[in-house]
mmCIF file of C-alpha atoms and ligand atoms in Angstrom:
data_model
loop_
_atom_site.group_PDB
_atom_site.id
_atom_site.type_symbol
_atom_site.label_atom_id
_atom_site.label_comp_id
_atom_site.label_asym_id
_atom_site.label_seq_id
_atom_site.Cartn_x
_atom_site.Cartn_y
_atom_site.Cartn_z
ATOM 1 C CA UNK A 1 179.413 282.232 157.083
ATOM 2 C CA UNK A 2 178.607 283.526 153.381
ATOM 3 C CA UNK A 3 178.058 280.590 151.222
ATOM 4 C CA UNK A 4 180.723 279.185 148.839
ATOM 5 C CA UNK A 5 181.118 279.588 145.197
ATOM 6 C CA UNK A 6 183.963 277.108 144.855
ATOM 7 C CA UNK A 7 184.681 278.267 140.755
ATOM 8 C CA UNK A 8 184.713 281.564 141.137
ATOM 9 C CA UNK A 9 183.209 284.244 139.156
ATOM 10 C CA UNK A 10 184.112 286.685 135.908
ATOM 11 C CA UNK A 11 186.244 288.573 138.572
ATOM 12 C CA UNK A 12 187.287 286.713 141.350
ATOM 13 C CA UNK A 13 189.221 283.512 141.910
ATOM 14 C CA UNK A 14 187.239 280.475 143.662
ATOM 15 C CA UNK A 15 185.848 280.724 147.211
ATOM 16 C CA UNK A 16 187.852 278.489 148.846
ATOM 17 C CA UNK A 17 188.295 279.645 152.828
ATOM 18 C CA UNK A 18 185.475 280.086 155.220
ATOM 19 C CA UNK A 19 185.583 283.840 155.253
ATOM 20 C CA UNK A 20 186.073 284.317 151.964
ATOM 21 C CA UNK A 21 182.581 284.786 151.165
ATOM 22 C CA UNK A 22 182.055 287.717 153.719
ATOM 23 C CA UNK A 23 185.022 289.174 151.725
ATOM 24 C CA UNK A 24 183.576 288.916 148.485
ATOM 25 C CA UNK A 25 180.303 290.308 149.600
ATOM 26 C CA UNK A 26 182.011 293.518 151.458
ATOM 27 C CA UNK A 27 183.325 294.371 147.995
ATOM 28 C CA UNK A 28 180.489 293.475 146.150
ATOM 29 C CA UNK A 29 178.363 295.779 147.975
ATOM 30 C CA UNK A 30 181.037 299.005 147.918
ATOM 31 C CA UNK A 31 182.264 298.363 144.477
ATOM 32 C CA UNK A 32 177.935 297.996 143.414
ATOM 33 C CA UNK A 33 177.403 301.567 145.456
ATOM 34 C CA UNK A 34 179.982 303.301 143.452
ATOM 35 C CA UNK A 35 178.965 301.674 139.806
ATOM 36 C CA UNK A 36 175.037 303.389 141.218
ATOM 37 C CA UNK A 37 176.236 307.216 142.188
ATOM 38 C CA UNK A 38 178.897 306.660 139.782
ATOM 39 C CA UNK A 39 175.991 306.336 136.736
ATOM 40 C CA UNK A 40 173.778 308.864 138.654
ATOM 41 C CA UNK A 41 176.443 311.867 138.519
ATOM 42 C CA UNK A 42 177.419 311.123 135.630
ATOM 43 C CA UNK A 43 174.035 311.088 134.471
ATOM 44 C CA UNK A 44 172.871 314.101 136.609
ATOM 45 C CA UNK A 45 175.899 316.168 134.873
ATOM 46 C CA UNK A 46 175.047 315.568 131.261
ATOM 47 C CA UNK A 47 171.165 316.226 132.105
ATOM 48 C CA UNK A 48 172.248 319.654 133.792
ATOM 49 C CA UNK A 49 174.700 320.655 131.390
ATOM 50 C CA UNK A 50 171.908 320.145 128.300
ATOM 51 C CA UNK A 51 169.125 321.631 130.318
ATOM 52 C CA UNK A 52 170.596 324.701 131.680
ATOM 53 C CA UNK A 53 172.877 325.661 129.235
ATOM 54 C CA UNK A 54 173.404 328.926 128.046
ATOM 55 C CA UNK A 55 171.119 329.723 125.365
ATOM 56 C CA UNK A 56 171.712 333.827 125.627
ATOM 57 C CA UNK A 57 173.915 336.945 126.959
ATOM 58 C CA UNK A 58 171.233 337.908 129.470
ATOM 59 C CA UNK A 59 170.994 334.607 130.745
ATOM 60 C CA UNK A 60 174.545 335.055 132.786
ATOM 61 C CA UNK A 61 174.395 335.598 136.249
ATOM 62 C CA UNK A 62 170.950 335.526 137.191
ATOM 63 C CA UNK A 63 170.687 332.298 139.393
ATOM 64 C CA UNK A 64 169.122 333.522 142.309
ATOM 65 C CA UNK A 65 169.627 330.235 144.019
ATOM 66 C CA UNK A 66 171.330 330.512 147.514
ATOM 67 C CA UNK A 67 170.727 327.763 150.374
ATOM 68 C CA UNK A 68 168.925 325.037 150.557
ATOM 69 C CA UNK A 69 168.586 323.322 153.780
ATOM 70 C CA UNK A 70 167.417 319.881 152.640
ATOM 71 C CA UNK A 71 169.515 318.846 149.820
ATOM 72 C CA UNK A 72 172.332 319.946 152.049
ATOM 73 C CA UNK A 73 170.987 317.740 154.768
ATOM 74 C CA UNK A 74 170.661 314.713 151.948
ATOM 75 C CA UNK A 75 173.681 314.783 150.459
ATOM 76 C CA UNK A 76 175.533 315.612 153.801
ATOM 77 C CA UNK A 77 174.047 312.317 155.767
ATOM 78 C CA UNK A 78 173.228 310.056 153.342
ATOM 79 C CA UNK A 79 177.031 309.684 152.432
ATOM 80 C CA UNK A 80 177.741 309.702 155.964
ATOM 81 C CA UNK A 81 175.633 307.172 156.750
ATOM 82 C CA UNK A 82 177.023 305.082 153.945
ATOM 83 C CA UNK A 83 180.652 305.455 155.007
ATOM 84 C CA UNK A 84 179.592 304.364 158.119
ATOM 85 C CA UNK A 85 178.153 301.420 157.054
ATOM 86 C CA UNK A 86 180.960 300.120 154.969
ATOM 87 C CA UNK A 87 183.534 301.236 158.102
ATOM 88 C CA UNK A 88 181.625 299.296 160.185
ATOM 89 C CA UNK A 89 181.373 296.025 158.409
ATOM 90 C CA UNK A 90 185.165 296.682 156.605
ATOM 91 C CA UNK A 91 186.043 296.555 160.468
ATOM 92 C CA UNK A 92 183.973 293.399 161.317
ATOM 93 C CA UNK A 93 185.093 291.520 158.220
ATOM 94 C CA UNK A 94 188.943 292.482 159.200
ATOM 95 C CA UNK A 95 188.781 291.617 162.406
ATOM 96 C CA UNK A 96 187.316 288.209 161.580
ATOM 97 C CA UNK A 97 190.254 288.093 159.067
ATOM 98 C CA UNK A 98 193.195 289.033 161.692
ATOM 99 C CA UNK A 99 192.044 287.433 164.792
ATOM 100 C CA UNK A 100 193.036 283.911 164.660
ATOM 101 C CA UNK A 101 190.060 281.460 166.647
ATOM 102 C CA UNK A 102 192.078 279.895 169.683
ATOM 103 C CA UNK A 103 192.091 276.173 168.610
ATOM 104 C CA UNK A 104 193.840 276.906 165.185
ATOM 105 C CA UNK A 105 196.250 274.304 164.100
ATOM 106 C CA UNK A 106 200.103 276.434 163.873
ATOM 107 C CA UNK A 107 202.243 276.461 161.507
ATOM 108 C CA UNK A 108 205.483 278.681 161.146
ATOM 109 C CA UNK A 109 206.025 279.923 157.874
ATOM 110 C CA UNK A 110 210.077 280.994 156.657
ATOM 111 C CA UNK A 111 210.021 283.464 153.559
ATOM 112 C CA UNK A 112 213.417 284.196 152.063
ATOM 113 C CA UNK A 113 214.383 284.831 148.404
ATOM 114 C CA UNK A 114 213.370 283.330 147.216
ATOM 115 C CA UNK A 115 210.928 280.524 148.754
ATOM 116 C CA UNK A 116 208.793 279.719 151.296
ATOM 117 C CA UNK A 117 209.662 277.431 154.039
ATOM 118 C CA UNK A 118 206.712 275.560 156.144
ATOM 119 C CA UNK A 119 207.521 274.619 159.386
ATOM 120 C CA UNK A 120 205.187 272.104 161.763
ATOM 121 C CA UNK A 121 204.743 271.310 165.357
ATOM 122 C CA UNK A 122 206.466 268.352 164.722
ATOM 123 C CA UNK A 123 209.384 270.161 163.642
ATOM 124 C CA UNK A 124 209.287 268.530 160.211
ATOM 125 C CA UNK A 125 209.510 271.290 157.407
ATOM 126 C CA UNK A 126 208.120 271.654 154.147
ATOM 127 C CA UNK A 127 209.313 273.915 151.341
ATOM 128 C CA UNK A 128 207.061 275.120 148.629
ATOM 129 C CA UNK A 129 204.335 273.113 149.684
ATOM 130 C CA UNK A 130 202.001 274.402 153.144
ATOM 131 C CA UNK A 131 199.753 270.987 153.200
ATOM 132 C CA UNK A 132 196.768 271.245 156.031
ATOM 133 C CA UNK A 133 193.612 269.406 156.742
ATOM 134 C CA UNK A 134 190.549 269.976 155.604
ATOM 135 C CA UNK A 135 187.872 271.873 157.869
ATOM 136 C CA UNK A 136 190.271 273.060 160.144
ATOM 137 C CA UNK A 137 191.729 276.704 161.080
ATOM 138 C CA UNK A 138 195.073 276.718 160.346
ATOM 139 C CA UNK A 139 197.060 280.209 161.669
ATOM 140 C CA UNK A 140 200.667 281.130 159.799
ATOM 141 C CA UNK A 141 203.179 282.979 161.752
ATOM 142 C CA UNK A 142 205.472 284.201 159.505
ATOM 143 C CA UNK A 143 208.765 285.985 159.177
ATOM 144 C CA UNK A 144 211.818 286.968 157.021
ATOM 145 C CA UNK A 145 215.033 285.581 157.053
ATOM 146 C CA UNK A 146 216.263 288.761 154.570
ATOM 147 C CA UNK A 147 213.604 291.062 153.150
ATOM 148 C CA UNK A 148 209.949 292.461 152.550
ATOM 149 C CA UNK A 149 207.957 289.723 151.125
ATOM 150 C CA UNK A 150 204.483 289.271 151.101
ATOM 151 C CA UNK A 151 202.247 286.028 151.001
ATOM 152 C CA UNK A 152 199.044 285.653 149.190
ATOM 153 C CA UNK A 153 196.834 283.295 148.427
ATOM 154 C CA UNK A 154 193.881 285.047 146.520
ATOM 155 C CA UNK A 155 191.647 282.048 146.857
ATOM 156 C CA UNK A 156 191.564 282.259 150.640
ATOM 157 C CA UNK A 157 191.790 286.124 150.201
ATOM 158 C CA UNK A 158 194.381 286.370 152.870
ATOM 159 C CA UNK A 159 197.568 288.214 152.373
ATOM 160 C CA UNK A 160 199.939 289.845 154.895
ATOM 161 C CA UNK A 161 203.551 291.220 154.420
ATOM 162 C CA UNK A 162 205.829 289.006 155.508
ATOM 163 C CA UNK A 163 209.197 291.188 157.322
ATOM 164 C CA UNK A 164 212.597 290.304 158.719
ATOM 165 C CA UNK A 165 213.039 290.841 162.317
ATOM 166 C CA UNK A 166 209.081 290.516 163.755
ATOM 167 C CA UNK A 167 206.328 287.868 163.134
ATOM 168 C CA UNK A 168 203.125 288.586 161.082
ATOM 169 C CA UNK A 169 200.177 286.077 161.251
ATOM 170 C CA UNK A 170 196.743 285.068 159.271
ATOM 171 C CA UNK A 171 194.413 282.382 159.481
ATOM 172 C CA UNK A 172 192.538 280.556 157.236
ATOM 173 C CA UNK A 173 190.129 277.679 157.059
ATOM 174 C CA UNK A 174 190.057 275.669 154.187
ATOM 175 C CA UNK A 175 186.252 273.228 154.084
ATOM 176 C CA UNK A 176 187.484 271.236 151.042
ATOM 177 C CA UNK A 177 190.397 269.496 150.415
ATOM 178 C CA UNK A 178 192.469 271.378 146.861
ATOM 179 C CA UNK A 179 195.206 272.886 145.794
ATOM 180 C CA UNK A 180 195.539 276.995 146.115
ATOM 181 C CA UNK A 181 198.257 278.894 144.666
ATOM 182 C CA UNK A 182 199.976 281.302 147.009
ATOM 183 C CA UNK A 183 202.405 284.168 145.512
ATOM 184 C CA UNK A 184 205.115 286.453 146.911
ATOM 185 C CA UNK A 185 203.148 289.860 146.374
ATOM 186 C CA UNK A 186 206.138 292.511 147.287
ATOM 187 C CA UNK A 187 208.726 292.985 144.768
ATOM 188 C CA UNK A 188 211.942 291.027 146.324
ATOM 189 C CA UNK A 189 214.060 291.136 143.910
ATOM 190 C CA UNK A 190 215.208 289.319 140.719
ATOM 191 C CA UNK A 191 213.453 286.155 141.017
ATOM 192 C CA UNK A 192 210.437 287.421 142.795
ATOM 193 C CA UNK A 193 207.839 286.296 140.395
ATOM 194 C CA UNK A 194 208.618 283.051 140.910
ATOM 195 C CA UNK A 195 208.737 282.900 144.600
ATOM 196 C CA UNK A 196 205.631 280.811 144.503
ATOM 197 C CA UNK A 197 204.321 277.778 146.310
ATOM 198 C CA UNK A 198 201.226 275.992 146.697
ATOM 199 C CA UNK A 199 198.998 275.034 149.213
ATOM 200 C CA UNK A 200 197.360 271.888 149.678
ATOM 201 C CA UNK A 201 194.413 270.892 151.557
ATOM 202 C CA UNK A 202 193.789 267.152 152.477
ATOM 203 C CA UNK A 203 191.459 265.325 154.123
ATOM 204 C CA UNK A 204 192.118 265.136 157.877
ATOM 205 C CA UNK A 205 193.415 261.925 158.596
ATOM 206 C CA UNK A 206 195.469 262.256 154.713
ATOM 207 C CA UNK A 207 196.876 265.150 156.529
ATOM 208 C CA UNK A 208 198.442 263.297 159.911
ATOM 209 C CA UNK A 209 199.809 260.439 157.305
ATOM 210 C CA UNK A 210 201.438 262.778 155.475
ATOM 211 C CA UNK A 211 203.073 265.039 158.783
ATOM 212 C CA UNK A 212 203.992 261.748 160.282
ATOM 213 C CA UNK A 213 206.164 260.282 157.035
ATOM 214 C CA UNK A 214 206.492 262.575 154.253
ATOM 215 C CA UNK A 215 208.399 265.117 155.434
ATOM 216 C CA UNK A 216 211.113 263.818 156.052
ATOM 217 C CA UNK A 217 213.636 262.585 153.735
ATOM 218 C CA UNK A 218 214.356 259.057 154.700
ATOM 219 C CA UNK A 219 215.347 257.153 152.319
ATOM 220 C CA UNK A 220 214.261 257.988 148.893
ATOM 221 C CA UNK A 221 217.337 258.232 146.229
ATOM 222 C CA UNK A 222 219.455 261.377 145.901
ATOM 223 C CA UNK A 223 218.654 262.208 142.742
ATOM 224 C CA UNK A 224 214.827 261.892 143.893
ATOM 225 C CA UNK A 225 215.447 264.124 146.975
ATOM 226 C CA UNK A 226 217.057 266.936 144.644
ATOM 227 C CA UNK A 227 214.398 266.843 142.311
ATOM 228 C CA UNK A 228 211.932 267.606 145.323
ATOM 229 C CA UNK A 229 214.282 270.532 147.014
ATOM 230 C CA UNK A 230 213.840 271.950 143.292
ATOM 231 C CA UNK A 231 210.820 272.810 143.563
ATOM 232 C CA UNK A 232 211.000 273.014 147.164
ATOM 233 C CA UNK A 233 213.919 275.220 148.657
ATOM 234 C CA UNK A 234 213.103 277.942 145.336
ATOM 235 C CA UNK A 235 215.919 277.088 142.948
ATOM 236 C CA UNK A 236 213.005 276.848 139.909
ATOM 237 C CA UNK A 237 212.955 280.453 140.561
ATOM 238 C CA UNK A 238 215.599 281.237 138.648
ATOM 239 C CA UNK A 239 216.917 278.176 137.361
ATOM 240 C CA UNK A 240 214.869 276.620 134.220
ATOM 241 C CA UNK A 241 215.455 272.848 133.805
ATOM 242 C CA UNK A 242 214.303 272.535 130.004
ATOM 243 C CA UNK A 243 217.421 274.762 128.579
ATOM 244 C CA UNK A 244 215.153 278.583 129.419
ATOM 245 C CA UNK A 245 217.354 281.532 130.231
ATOM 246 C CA UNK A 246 215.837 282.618 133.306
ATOM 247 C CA UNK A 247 217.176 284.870 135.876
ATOM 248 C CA UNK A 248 220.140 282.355 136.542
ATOM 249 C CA UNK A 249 221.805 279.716 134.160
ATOM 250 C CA UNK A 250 219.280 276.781 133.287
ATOM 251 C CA UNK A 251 220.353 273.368 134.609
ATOM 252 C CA UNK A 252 220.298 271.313 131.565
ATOM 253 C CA UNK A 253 222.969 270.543 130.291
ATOM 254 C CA UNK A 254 225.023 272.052 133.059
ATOM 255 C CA UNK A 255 227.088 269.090 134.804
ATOM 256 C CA UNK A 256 230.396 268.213 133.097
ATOM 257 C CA UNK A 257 230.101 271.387 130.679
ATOM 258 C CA UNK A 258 232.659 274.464 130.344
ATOM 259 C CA UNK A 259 231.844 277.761 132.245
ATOM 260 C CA UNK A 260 232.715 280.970 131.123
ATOM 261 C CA UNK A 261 233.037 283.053 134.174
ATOM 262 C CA UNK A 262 232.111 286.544 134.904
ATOM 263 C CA UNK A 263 236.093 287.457 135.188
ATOM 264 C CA UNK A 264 237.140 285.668 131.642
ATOM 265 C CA UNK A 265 238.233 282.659 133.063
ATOM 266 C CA UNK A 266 236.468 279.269 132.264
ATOM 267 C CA UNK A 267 235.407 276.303 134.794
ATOM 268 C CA UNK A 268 234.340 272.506 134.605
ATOM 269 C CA UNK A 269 231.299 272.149 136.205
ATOM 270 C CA UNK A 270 232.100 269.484 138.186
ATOM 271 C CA UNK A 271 230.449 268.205 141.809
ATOM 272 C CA UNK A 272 232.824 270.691 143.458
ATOM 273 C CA UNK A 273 231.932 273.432 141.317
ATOM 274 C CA UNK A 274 228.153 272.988 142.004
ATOM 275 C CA UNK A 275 228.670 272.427 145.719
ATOM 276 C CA UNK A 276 230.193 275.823 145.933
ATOM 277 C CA UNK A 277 227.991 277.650 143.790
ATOM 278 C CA UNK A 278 225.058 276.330 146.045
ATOM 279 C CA UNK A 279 227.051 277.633 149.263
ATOM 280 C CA UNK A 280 229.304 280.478 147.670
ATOM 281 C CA UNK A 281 227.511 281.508 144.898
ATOM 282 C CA UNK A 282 229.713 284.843 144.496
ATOM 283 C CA UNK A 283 232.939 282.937 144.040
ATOM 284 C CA UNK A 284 232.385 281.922 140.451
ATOM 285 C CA UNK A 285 229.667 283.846 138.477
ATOM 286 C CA UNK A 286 228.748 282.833 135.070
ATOM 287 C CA UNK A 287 229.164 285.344 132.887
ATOM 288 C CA UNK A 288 226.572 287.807 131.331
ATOM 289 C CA UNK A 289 224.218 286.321 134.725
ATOM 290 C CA UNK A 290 223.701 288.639 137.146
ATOM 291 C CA UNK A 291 225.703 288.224 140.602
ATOM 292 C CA UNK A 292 221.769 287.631 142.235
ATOM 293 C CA UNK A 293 221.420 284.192 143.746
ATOM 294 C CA UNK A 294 221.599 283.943 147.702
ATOM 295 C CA UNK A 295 223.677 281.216 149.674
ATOM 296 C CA UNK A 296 222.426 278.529 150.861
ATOM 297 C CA UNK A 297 224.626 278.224 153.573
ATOM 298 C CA UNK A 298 223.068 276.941 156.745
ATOM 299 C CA UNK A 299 219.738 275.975 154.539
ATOM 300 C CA UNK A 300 220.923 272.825 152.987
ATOM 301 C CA UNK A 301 221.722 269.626 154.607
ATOM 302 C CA UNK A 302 225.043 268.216 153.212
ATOM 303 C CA UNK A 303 222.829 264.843 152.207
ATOM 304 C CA UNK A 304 220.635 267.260 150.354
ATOM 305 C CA UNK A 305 223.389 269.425 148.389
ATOM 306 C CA UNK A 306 224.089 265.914 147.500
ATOM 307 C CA UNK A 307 220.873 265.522 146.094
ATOM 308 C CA UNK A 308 220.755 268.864 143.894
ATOM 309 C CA UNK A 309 224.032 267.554 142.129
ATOM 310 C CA UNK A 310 222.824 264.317 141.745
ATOM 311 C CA UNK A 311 219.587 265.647 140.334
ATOM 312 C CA UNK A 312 221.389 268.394 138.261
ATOM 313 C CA UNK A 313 223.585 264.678 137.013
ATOM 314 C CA UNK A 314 220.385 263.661 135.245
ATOM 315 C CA UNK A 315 219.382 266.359 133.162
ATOM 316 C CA UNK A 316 221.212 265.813 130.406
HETATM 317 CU CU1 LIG B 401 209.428 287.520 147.842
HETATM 318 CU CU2 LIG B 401 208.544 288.990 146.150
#
């Protein structure tokens, strides 16, 4: 394995996956090969065009020049060779990249618009947040629940579209425990640049705490819980909590106040009213908002719709 450069550089974000460093030295060496014949033409066109330039009327068509069989040969096989290099080592590098190693530690991974949904082999789910140990590989088989998305997480340079209907995979192994961000890297839709999460790399035995008591919500208070699936199940997406117009209404503010609706009536925005906007958004759309947000039907627990409104309670 290349060796780590855990800040980055100039260009690229921070080493932080075991193959990440044969990545970053794959590129290096094509992007260094074209900055060389890129500086050579360029040079060998300005010295040709100054050194054989016309300098009078009989000079014009008198190159007797015709074949020549070794510059041919040169610039014939040298290229090839060098395309055959970077094919070859492009191919080892992706292959390395794609082909998960057999004892790799699973995880399921649920994009829809617009969040990511983590899913464990003990069947306890995460949203927003993909936390694995340290050290370990950890494969992602991922699908779609609606559309094209794609995940990315430039630090680990790994990224694969994730599609409805089919599973996609990568694999990645993290050495030190961090946080990485991970974006949605297909255009989705409205709230697609902020169809983020993160993910988080612990220290093995932090990591089996954590999947053993943290994921599920036991008994921490509503209000608690809904700031969590905030984050979590992708409502920050579109939903600001600080009074920002995003791509939906911000939630400040919003229990207990008037609604102007799309069709010219007006609303209280009561628990009912948020309930159904959660499950129904379409019913009632706020005006001048576009009619964008997807149901959550089927996503949310009752206990955690409770939650949201609770949460939504506090910020005043
Ligand atoms: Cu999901 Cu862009």
């Amino acid at each position: 394995m290349a060796s780590e450069n855990a800040s980055g550089s100039f260009w690229m974000p921070p080493q932080a996956s075991t193959i990440a460093g044969d990545v970053d030295a794959l590129f290096d060496f094509i992007y260094y090969l074209n900055v060389f014949f890129f500086v050579a033409i360029t040079a060998a066109v300005i010295y040709f065009a100054v050194r054989y330039r016309r300098r009078s009327d009989e000079q014009l068509a008198t190159s007797q020049v015709g074949h020549n069989t070794l510059i041919e040969s040169a610039w014939t096989f040298i290229p090839l060779i060098l395309v055959i290099v970077m094919f070859v080592w492009g191919f080892r590098v992706f292959l390395d990249q794609s082909v998960a190693p057999d004892d790799a530690y699973e995880v399921k991974v649920t994009a829809s618009a617009y969040k990511w949904d983590f899913t464990y082999d003990t069947g306890a789910v995460s949203g927003g947040d993909l936390i694995v140990p340290a050290g370990r590989p950890i494969k992602l088989v991922m699908t779609s629940t609606d559309l094209l998305h794609s995940f990315f997480v430039p630090d680990f340079r790994i990224k694969s579209d994730v599609v409805p209907g089919r599973y996609t995979t990568v694999w990645f192994n993290a050495p030190q425990p961090g946080e990485h961000q991970v974006f949605c890297t297909e255009y989705c839709g409205v709230g697609h640049s902020g169809m983020l999460a993160k993910v988080t790399v612990l220290p093995p035995a932090e990591f089996e705490e954590k999947l053993q008591k943290d994921f599920i919500d036991g008994d921490i208070p509503p209000a608690e819980m809904g700031k969590k699936l905030y984050t979590q199940s992708g409502c920050m997406a579109c939903h600001s909590i600080d009074g920002t117009r995003l791509v939906g209404p911000t939630w400040k503010g919003l229990f207990g106040s008037e609604r102007k609706l799309a069709d010219g009536s007006t609303v209280k925005a009561d628990e009912n009213y948020l309930r159904e906007s959660i499950l129904q958004p379409m019913v009632k759309v706020v005006e001048s908002y576009p009619p964008s947000m997807p149901s959550y039907q089927g996503q949310l627990k009752d206990i955690q719709i409770d939650g949201l409104i609770e949460y939504i309670k506090t910020l005043k």
